[in-house]
mmCIF file with all atom_site columns, C-alpha atoms in Angstrom:
data_model
loop_
_atom_site.group_PDB
_atom_site.id
_atom_site.type_symbol
_atom_site.label_atom_id
_atom_site.label_alt_id
_atom_site.label_comp_id
_atom_site.label_asym_id
_atom_site.label_entity_id
_atom_site.label_seq_id
_atom_site.pdbx_PDB_ins_code
_atom_site.Cartn_x
_atom_site.Cartn_y
_atom_site.Cartn_z
_atom_site.occupancy
_atom_site.B_iso_or_equiv
_atom_site.pdbx_formal_charge
_atom_site.auth_seq_id
_atom_site.auth_comp_id
_atom_site.auth_asym_id
_atom_site.auth_atom_id
_atom_site.pdbx_PDB_model_num
ATOM 1   C CA . MET A 1 1   ? -23.883 -1.367  -0.442  1.00 0.00 ? 170 MET A CA 1
ATOM 2   C CA . THR A 1 2   ? -23.515 -1.088  3.298   1.00 0.00 ? 171 THR A CA 1
ATOM 3   C CA . LEU A 1 3   ? -20.732 0.096   5.561   1.00 0.00 ? 172 LEU A CA 1
ATOM 4   C CA . GLU A 1 4   ? -20.160 -3.455  6.792   1.00 0.00 ? 173 GLU A CA 1
ATOM 5   C CA . LEU A 1 5   ? -19.533 -4.708  3.256   1.00 0.00 ? 174 LEU A CA 1
ATOM 6   C CA . PHE A 1 6   ? -16.955 -1.992  2.631   1.00 0.00 ? 175 PHE A CA 1
ATOM 7   C CA . LEU A 1 7   ? -15.244 -2.771  5.932   1.00 0.00 ? 176 LEU A CA 1
ATOM 8   C CA . VAL A 1 8   ? -15.109 -6.493  5.130   1.00 0.00 ? 177 VAL A CA 1
ATOM 9   C CA . LEU A 1 9   ? -13.550 -5.667  1.760   1.00 0.00 ? 178 LEU A CA 1
ATOM 10  C CA . ALA A 1 10  ? -11.044 -3.332  3.446   1.00 0.00 ? 179 ALA A CA 1
ATOM 11  C CA . ALA A 1 11  ? -10.150 -6.020  5.993   1.00 0.00 ? 180 ALA A CA 1
ATOM 12  C CA . ALA A 1 12  ? -9.652  -8.544  3.186   1.00 0.00 ? 181 ALA A CA 1
ATOM 13  C CA . LEU A 1 13  ? -7.333  -6.150  1.341   1.00 0.00 ? 182 LEU A CA 1
ATOM 14  C CA . LEU A 1 14  ? -5.396  -5.522  4.540   1.00 0.00 ? 183 LEU A CA 1
ATOM 15  C CA . ALA A 1 15  ? -5.052  -9.251  5.263   1.00 0.00 ? 184 ALA A CA 1
ATOM 16  C CA . ILE A 1 16  ? -3.952  -10.115 1.726   1.00 0.00 ? 185 ILE A CA 1
ATOM 17  C CA . GLY A 1 17  ? -1.443  -7.268  1.758   1.00 0.00 ? 186 GLY A CA 1
ATOM 18  C CA . LEU A 1 18  ? -0.076  -8.336  5.138   1.00 0.00 ? 187 LEU A CA 1
ATOM 19  C CA . PHE A 1 19  ? 0.361   -11.900 3.924   1.00 0.00 ? 188 PHE A CA 1
ATOM 20  C CA . GLY A 1 20  ? 2.048   -10.667 0.748   1.00 0.00 ? 189 GLY A CA 1
ATOM 21  C CA . ALA A 1 21  ? 4.396   -8.330  2.606   1.00 0.00 ? 190 ALA A CA 1
ATOM 22  C CA . LEU A 1 22  ? 5.457   -10.951 5.142   1.00 0.00 ? 191 LEU A CA 1
ATOM 23  C CA . SER A 1 23  ? 5.742   -13.984 2.870   1.00 0.00 ? 192 SER A CA 1
ATOM 24  C CA . GLN A 1 24  ? 7.599   -12.632 -0.157  1.00 0.00 ? 193 GLN A CA 1
ATOM 25  C CA . GLN A 1 25  ? 11.332  -12.365 -0.733  1.00 0.00 ? 194 GLN A CA 1
ATOM 26  C CA . SER A 1 26  ? 11.274  -9.963  -3.668  1.00 0.00 ? 195 SER A CA 1
ATOM 27  C CA . VAL A 1 27  ? 11.412  -6.287  -2.764  1.00 0.00 ? 196 VAL A CA 1
ATOM 28  C CA . VAL A 1 28  ? 8.848   -5.415  -5.446  1.00 0.00 ? 197 VAL A CA 1
ATOM 29  C CA . MET A 1 29  ? 6.379   -7.993  -4.109  1.00 0.00 ? 198 MET A CA 1
ATOM 30  C CA . VAL A 1 30  ? 6.826   -6.674  -0.560  1.00 0.00 ? 199 VAL A CA 1
ATOM 31  C CA . MET A 1 31  ? 6.062   -3.181  -1.844  1.00 0.00 ? 200 MET A CA 1
ATOM 32  C CA . MET A 1 32  ? 2.947   -4.502  -3.598  1.00 0.00 ? 201 MET A CA 1
ATOM 33  C CA . GLY A 1 33  ? 1.796   -6.040  -0.317  1.00 0.00 ? 202 GLY A CA 1
ATOM 34  C CA . LEU A 1 34  ? 2.307   -2.715  1.428   1.00 0.00 ? 203 LEU A CA 1
ATOM 35  C CA . GLU A 1 35  ? 0.327   -1.018  -1.321  1.00 0.00 ? 204 GLU A CA 1
ATOM 36  C CA . LEU A 1 36  ? -2.589  -3.400  -0.783  1.00 0.00 ? 205 LEU A CA 1
ATOM 37  C CA . MET A 1 37  ? -2.492  -2.722  2.950   1.00 0.00 ? 206 MET A CA 1
ATOM 38  C CA . LEU A 1 38  ? -2.614  1.024   2.363   1.00 0.00 ? 207 LEU A CA 1
ATOM 39  C CA . ASN A 1 39  ? -5.495  0.606   -0.074  1.00 0.00 ? 208 ASN A CA 1
ATOM 40  C CA . GLY A 1 40  ? -7.435  -1.318  2.578   1.00 0.00 ? 209 GLY A CA 1
ATOM 41  C CA . VAL A 1 41  ? -6.917  1.463   5.101   1.00 0.00 ? 210 VAL A CA 1
ATOM 42  C CA . ILE A 1 42  ? -7.928  4.127   2.575   1.00 0.00 ? 211 ILE A CA 1
ATOM 43  C CA . LEU A 1 43  ? -11.048 2.160   1.627   1.00 0.00 ? 212 LEU A CA 1
ATOM 44  C CA . ALA A 1 44  ? -12.079 1.850   5.277   1.00 0.00 ? 213 ALA A CA 1
ATOM 45  C CA . ALA A 1 45  ? -11.509 5.563   5.913   1.00 0.00 ? 214 ALA A CA 1
ATOM 46  C CA . ALA A 1 46  ? -13.414 6.568   2.783   1.00 0.00 ? 215 ALA A CA 1
ATOM 47  C CA . ALA A 1 47  ? -16.321 4.273   3.703   1.00 0.00 ? 216 ALA A CA 1
ATOM 48  C CA . PHE A 1 48  ? -16.505 5.723   7.208   1.00 0.00 ? 217 PHE A CA 1
ATOM 49  C CA . TRP A 1 49  ? -16.514 9.262   5.862   1.00 0.00 ? 218 TRP A CA 1
ATOM 50  C CA . TYR A 1 50  ? -19.110 8.461   3.209   1.00 0.00 ? 219 TYR A CA 1
ATOM 51  C CA . PHE A 1 51  ? -21.538 6.768   5.578   1.00 0.00 ? 220 PHE A CA 1
ATOM 52  C CA . LEU A 1 52  ? -20.994 8.772   8.765   1.00 0.00 ? 221 LEU A CA 1
ATOM 53  C CA . ALA A 1 53  ? -20.238 12.289  7.513   1.00 0.00 ? 222 ALA A CA 1
ATOM 54  C CA . PRO A 1 54  ? -21.132 12.710  3.831   1.00 0.00 ? 223 PRO A CA 1
ATOM 55  C CA . ALA A 1 55  ? -19.414 16.089  3.565   1.00 0.00 ? 224 ALA A CA 1
ATOM 56  C CA . PRO A 1 56  ? -16.855 16.371  0.737   1.00 0.00 ? 225 PRO A CA 1
ATOM 57  C CA . ASP A 1 57  ? -14.013 17.145  3.186   1.00 0.00 ? 226 ASP A CA 1
ATOM 58  C CA . GLY A 1 58  ? -13.272 13.452  3.785   1.00 0.00 ? 227 GLY A CA 1
ATOM 59  C CA . GLN A 1 59  ? -13.290 12.667  0.087   1.00 0.00 ? 228 GLN A CA 1
ATOM 60  C CA . VAL A 1 60  ? -10.777 15.426  -0.594  1.00 0.00 ? 229 VAL A CA 1
ATOM 61  C CA . LEU A 1 61  ? -8.533  14.088  2.174   1.00 0.00 ? 230 LEU A CA 1
ATOM 62  C CA . VAL A 1 62  ? -8.732  10.592  0.658   1.00 0.00 ? 231 VAL A CA 1
ATOM 63  C CA . LEU A 1 63  ? -7.619  12.002  -2.706  1.00 0.00 ? 232 LEU A CA 1
ATOM 64  C CA . VAL A 1 64  ? -4.684  13.763  -1.044  1.00 0.00 ? 233 VAL A CA 1
ATOM 65  C CA . VAL A 1 65  ? -3.661  10.540  0.712   1.00 0.00 ? 234 VAL A CA 1
ATOM 66  C CA . ILE A 1 66  ? -3.896  8.556   -2.537  1.00 0.00 ? 235 ILE A CA 1
ATOM 67  C CA . THR A 1 67  ? -1.732  11.156  -4.283  1.00 0.00 ? 236 THR A CA 1
ATOM 68  C CA . ALA A 1 68  ? 0.872   11.042  -1.514  1.00 0.00 ? 237 ALA A CA 1
ATOM 69  C CA . MET A 1 69  ? 0.828   7.245   -1.602  1.00 0.00 ? 238 MET A CA 1
ATOM 70  C CA . THR A 1 70  ? 1.381   7.262   -5.356  1.00 0.00 ? 239 THR A CA 1
ATOM 71  C CA . VAL A 1 71  ? 4.397   9.541   -5.046  1.00 0.00 ? 240 VAL A CA 1
ATOM 72  C CA . GLU A 1 72  ? 5.782   7.437   -2.187  1.00 0.00 ? 241 GLU A CA 1
ATOM 73  C CA . MET A 1 73  ? 5.462   4.199   -4.153  1.00 0.00 ? 242 MET A CA 1
ATOM 74  C CA . ALA A 1 74  ? 7.059   5.771   -7.238  1.00 0.00 ? 243 ALA A CA 1
ATOM 75  C CA . MET A 1 75  ? 10.023  6.858   -5.114  1.00 0.00 ? 244 MET A CA 1
ATOM 76  C CA . GLY A 1 76  ? 10.212  3.378   -3.596  1.00 0.00 ? 245 GLY A CA 1
ATOM 77  C CA . PHE A 1 77  ? 10.309  1.749   -7.011  1.00 0.00 ? 246 PHE A CA 1
ATOM 78  C CA . ALA A 1 78  ? 13.007  4.215   -8.087  1.00 0.00 ? 247 ALA A CA 1
ATOM 79  C CA . VAL A 1 79  ? 15.113  3.243   -5.065  1.00 0.00 ? 248 VAL A CA 1
ATOM 80  C CA . VAL A 1 80  ? 14.593  -0.459  -5.824  1.00 0.00 ? 249 VAL A CA 1
ATOM 81  C CA . THR A 1 81  ? 15.617  0.118   -9.438  1.00 0.00 ? 250 THR A CA 1
ATOM 82  C CA . LEU A 1 82  ? 18.775  1.954   -8.380  1.00 0.00 ? 251 LEU A CA 1
ATOM 83  C CA . LEU A 1 83  ? 19.533  -0.745  -5.822  1.00 0.00 ? 252 LEU A CA 1
ATOM 84  C CA . TYR A 1 84  ? 19.237  -3.411  -8.487  1.00 0.00 ? 253 TYR A CA 1
ATOM 85  C CA . ARG A 1 85  ? 21.415  -1.486  -10.932 1.00 0.00 ? 254 ARG A CA 1
ATOM 86  C CA . ALA A 1 86  ? 24.127  -0.802  -8.348  1.00 0.00 ? 255 ALA A CA 1
ATOM 87  C CA . LYS A 1 87  ? 24.310  -4.126  -6.492  1.00 0.00 ? 256 LYS A CA 1
ATOM 88  C CA . GLU A 1 88  ? 21.988  -6.444  -8.466  1.00 0.00 ? 257 GLU A CA 1
ATOM 89  C CA . ALA A 1 89  ? 20.082  -7.005  -5.226  1.00 0.00 ? 258 ALA A CA 1
ATOM 90  C CA . ASP A 1 90  ? 16.472  -7.885  -5.945  1.00 0.00 ? 259 ASP A CA 1
ATOM 91  C CA . MET A 1 91  ? 15.719  -9.932  -2.837  1.00 0.00 ? 260 MET A CA 1
ATOM 92  C CA . THR A 1 92  ? 15.213  -8.629  0.680   1.00 0.00 ? 261 THR A CA 1
ATOM 93  C CA . ASP A 1 93  ? 18.085  -10.741 2.023   1.00 0.00 ? 262 ASP A CA 1
ATOM 94  C CA . MET A 1 94  ? 20.516  -9.142  -0.424  1.00 0.00 ? 263 MET A CA 1
ATOM 95  C CA . ALA A 1 95  ? 19.261  -5.646  0.376   1.00 0.00 ? 264 ALA A CA 1
ATOM 96  C CA . ALA A 1 96  ? 19.715  -6.230  4.126   1.00 0.00 ? 265 ALA A CA 1
ATOM 97  C CA . GLU A 1 97  ? 23.505  -6.310  3.624   1.00 0.00 ? 266 GLU A CA 1
ATOM 98  C CA . LEU A 1 98  ? 23.495  -2.621  2.634   1.00 0.00 ? 267 LEU A CA 1
ATOM 99  C CA . LYS A 1 99  ? 22.993  -1.313  6.195   1.00 0.00 ? 268 LYS A CA 1
ATOM 100 C CA . GLY A 1 100 ? 26.383  0.247   6.692   1.00 0.00 ? 269 GLY A CA 1
#
């Protein structure tokens, strides 16, 4: 496996996630698109660190970022669940009315 192959895969994940985040109406699907975009960025960073500086420091940082991303997505899903229970808003248009 080469660096270019990893970067193409990361770019594909980023593009699919961007399309999913911009084209969906459901809040959960938008969050899944954002998750794919973050995974593409993490894959590109991990590939750069593996091929350019094979020290374990980069791999540890990738694990920390994945852990933080997991906590962030869990909190996001908790907010979406509470939003649905309180206002039965499961689409982004319904959630936009909650600004004030």
